[in-house]
Tab-separated table of C-alpha atoms in Angstrom:
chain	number	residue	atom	x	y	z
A	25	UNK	CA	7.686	-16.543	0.236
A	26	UNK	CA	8.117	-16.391	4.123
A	27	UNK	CA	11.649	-15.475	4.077
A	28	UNK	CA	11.097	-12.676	1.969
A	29	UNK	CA	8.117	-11.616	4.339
A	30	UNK	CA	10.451	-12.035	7.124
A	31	UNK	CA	13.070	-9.897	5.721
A	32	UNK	CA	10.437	-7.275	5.247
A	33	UNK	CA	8.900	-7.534	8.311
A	34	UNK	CA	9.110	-4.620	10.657
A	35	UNK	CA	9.626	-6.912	13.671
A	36	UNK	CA	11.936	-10.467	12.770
A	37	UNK	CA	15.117	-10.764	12.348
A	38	UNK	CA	15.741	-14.357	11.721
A	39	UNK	CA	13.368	-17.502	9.877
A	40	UNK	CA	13.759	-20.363	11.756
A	41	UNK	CA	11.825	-23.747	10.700
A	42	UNK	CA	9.365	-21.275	9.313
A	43	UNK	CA	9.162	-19.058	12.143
A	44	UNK	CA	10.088	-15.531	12.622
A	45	UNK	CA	12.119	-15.315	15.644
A	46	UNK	CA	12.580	-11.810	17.523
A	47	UNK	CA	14.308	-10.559	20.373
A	48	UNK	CA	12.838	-10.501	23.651
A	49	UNK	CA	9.262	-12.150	21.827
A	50	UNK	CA	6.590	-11.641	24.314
A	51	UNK	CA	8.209	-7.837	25.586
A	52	UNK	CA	8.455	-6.765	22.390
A	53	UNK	CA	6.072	-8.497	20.152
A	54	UNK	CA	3.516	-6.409	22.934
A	55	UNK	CA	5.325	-3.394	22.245
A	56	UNK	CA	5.281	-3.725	18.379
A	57	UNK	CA	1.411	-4.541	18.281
A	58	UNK	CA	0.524	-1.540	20.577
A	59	UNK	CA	2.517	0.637	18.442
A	60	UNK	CA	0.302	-0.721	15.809
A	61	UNK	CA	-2.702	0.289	17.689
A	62	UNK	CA	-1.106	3.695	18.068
A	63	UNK	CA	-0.965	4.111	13.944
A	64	UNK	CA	-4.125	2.895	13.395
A	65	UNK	CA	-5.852	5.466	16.068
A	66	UNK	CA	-3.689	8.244	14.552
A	67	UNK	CA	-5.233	7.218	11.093
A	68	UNK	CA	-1.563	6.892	9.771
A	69	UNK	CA	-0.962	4.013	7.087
A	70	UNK	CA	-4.456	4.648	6.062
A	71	UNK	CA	-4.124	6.276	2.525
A	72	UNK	CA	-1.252	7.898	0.826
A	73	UNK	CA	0.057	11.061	1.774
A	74	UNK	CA	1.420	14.025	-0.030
A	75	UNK	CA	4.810	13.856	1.619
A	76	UNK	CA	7.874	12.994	-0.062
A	77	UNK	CA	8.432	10.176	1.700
A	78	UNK	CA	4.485	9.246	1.704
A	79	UNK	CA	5.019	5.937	-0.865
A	80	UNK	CA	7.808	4.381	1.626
A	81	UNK	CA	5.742	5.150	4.876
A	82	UNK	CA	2.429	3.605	3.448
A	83	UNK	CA	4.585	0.456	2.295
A	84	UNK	CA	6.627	-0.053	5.472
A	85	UNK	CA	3.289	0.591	7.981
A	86	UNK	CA	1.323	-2.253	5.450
A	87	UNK	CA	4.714	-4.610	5.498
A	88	UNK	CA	4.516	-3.804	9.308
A	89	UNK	CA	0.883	-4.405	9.885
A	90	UNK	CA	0.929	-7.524	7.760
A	91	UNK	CA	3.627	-9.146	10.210
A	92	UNK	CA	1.477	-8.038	13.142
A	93	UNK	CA	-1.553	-9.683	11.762
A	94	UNK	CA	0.584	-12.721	11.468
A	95	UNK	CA	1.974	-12.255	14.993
A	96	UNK	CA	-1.209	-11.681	16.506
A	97	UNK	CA	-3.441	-14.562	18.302
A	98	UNK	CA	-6.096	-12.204	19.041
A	99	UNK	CA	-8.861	-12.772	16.362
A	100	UNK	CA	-10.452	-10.112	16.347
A	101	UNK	CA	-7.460	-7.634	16.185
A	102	UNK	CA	-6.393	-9.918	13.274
A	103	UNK	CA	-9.885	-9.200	11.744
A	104	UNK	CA	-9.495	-5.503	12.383
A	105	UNK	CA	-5.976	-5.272	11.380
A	106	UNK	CA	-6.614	-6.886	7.947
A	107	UNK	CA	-9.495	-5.281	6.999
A	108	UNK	CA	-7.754	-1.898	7.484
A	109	UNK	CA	-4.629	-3.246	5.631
A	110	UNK	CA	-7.235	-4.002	3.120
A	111	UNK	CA	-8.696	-0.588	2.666
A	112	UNK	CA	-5.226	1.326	2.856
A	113	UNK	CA	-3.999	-1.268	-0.399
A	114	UNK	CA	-7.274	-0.847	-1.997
A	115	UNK	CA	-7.068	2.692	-1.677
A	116	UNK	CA	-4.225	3.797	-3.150
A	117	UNK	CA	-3.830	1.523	-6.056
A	118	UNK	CA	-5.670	3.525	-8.845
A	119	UNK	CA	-3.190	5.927	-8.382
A	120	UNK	CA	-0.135	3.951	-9.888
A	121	UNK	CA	-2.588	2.446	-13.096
A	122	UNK	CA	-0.194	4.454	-15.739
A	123	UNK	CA	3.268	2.901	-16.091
A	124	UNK	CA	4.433	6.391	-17.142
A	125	UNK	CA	3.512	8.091	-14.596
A	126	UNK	CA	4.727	5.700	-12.380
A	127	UNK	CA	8.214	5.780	-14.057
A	128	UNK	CA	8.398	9.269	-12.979
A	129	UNK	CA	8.322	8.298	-9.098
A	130	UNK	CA	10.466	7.803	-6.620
A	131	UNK	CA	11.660	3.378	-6.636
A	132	UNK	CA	9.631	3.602	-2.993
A	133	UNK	CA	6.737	3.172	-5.386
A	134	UNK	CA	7.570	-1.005	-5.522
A	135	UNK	CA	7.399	-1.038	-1.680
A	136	UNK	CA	3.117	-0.511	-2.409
A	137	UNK	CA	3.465	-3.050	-5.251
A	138	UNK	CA	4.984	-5.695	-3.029
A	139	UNK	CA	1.296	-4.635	-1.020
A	140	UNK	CA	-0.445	-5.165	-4.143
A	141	UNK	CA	0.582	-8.633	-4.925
A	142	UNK	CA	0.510	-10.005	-1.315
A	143	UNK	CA	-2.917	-8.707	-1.247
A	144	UNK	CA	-3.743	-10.392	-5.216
A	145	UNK	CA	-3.722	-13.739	-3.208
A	146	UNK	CA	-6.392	-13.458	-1.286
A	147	UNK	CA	-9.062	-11.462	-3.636
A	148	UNK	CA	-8.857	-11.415	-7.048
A	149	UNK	CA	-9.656	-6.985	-7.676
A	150	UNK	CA	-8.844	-5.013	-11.198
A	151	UNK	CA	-7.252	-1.933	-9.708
A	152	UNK	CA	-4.776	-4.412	-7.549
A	153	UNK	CA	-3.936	-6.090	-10.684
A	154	UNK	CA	-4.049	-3.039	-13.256
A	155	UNK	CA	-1.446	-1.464	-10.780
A	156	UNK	CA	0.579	-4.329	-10.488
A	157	UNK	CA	1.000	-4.305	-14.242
A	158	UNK	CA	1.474	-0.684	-14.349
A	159	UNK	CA	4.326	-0.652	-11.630
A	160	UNK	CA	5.769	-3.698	-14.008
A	161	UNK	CA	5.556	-1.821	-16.809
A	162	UNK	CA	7.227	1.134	-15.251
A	163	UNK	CA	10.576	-0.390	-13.782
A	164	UNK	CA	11.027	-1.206	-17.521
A	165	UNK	CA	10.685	2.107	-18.735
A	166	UNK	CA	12.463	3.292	-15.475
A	167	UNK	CA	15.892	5.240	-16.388
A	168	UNK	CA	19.356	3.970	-15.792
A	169	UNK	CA	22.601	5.175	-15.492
A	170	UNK	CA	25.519	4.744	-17.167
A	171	UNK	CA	26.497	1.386	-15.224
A	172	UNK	CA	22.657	0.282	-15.796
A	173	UNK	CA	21.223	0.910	-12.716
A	174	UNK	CA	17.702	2.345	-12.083
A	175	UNK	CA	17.428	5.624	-11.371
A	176	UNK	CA	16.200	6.469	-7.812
A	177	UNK	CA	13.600	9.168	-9.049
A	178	UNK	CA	12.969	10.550	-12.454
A	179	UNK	CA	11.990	13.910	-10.953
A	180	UNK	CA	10.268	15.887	-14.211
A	181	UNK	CA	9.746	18.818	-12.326
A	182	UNK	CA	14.135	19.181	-10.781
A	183	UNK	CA	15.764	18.438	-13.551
A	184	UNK	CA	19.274	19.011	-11.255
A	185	UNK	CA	17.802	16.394	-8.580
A	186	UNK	CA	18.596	12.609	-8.279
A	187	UNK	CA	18.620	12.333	-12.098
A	188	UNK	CA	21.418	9.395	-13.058
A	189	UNK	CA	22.131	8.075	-9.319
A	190	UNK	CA	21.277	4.820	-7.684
A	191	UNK	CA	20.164	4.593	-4.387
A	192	UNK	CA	20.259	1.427	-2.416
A	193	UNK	CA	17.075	2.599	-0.413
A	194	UNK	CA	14.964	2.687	-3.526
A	195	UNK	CA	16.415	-1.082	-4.032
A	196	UNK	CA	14.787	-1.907	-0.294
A	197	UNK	CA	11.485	-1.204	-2.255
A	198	UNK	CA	12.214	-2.742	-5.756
A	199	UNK	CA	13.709	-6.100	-5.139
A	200	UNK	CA	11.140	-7.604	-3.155
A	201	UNK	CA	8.487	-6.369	-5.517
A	202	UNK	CA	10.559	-7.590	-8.207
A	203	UNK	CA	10.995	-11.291	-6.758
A	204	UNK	CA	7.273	-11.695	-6.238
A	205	UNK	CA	6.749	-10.315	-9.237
A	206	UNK	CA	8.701	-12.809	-11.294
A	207	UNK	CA	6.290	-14.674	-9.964
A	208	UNK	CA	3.158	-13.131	-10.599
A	209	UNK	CA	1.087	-14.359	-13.559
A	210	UNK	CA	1.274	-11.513	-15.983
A	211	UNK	CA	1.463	-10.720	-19.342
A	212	UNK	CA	4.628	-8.264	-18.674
A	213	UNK	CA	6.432	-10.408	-17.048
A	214	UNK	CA	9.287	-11.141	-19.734
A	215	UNK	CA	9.326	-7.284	-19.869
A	216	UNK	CA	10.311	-7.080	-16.116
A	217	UNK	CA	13.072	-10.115	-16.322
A	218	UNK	CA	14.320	-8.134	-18.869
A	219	UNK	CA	14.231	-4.735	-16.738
A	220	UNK	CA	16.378	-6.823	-13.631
């Protein structure tokens, strides 16, 4: 579990004896958490956005904000930090409760799912799970090409767009939902071996 945290994490590049290690620590751990501050006085990673790239920002800020939680001594920035990680995965989890629906998004859907389950471990809340199942559901009814990879985005509404390619940023989202997945306690989980 903490390497795969560390690979996500916006600010380590290496796990040593269970320790992120980063460049430069104290210079740029400071700079990392006051960029934090920055997003969360702008309001940004607070909810989803309409933007095309609004699933992969929202899943990259809460990967990002996780590891600065964990980087952070400060309590009550920890405290403040988490409860606002909190409310932006709370938030926008009933909006991926139909598999379907969710089959016809972009792959940067799984990087909110990854959000979803970290989050499952520490309260146990229906939407978190309902979406978790749904996102399952959908990388099973997900497209593939001809080789069997997923399709990057089943765009309904341009046809001419993305349909039949693979994208290896839509994998940056998938995989690490799909590893903590497999280990998620689920009723679709045989579904979702069987989509990988």
């Amino acid at each position: 579990m903490k390497l795969v945290q560390c690979f996500t994490s916006a600010f380590c590049l290496a796990l040593v004896e269970g320790r992120c290690i980063c460049p430069g620590a104290l210079h740029n751990e400071s700079l990392a958490l006051r960029m934090v501050e920055s997003n969360i006085a702008r309001h940004q990673g607070a909810t989803l956005t309409t933007a095309s790239t609004g699933f992969i920002q929202l899943g990259l800020f809460q990967q990002a904000l996780r590891a600065a939680i964990n980087a952070t001594s400060n309590s009550t920035k920890k405290s403040e930090w988490s409860a606002y990680l909190r409310n932006g995965i709370t938030s926008s989890a009933p909006s991926f409760l139909n598999a379907s629906l969710n089959a016809e998004r972009p792959l940067d859907r799984f990087s909110l799912g990854t959000s979803y389950i970290l989050q499952s471990e520490n309260e146990d809340d229906d939407a978190l799970s309902g979406a978790i199942e749904a996102l399952e559901q959908s990388a099973v009814l997900q497209p593939r090409n001809d080789n069997g990879g997923l399709w990057y985005y089943n765009n309904v509404n341009n046809l001419s767009a993305y349909h039949n390619l693979s994208y290896l940023d839509g994998m940056f989202s998938y995989a690490p939902f799909a590893l903590l997945a497999s280990e998620y306690d689920i009723s679709n989980n045989t579904d979702l071996q069987l989509a990988l």
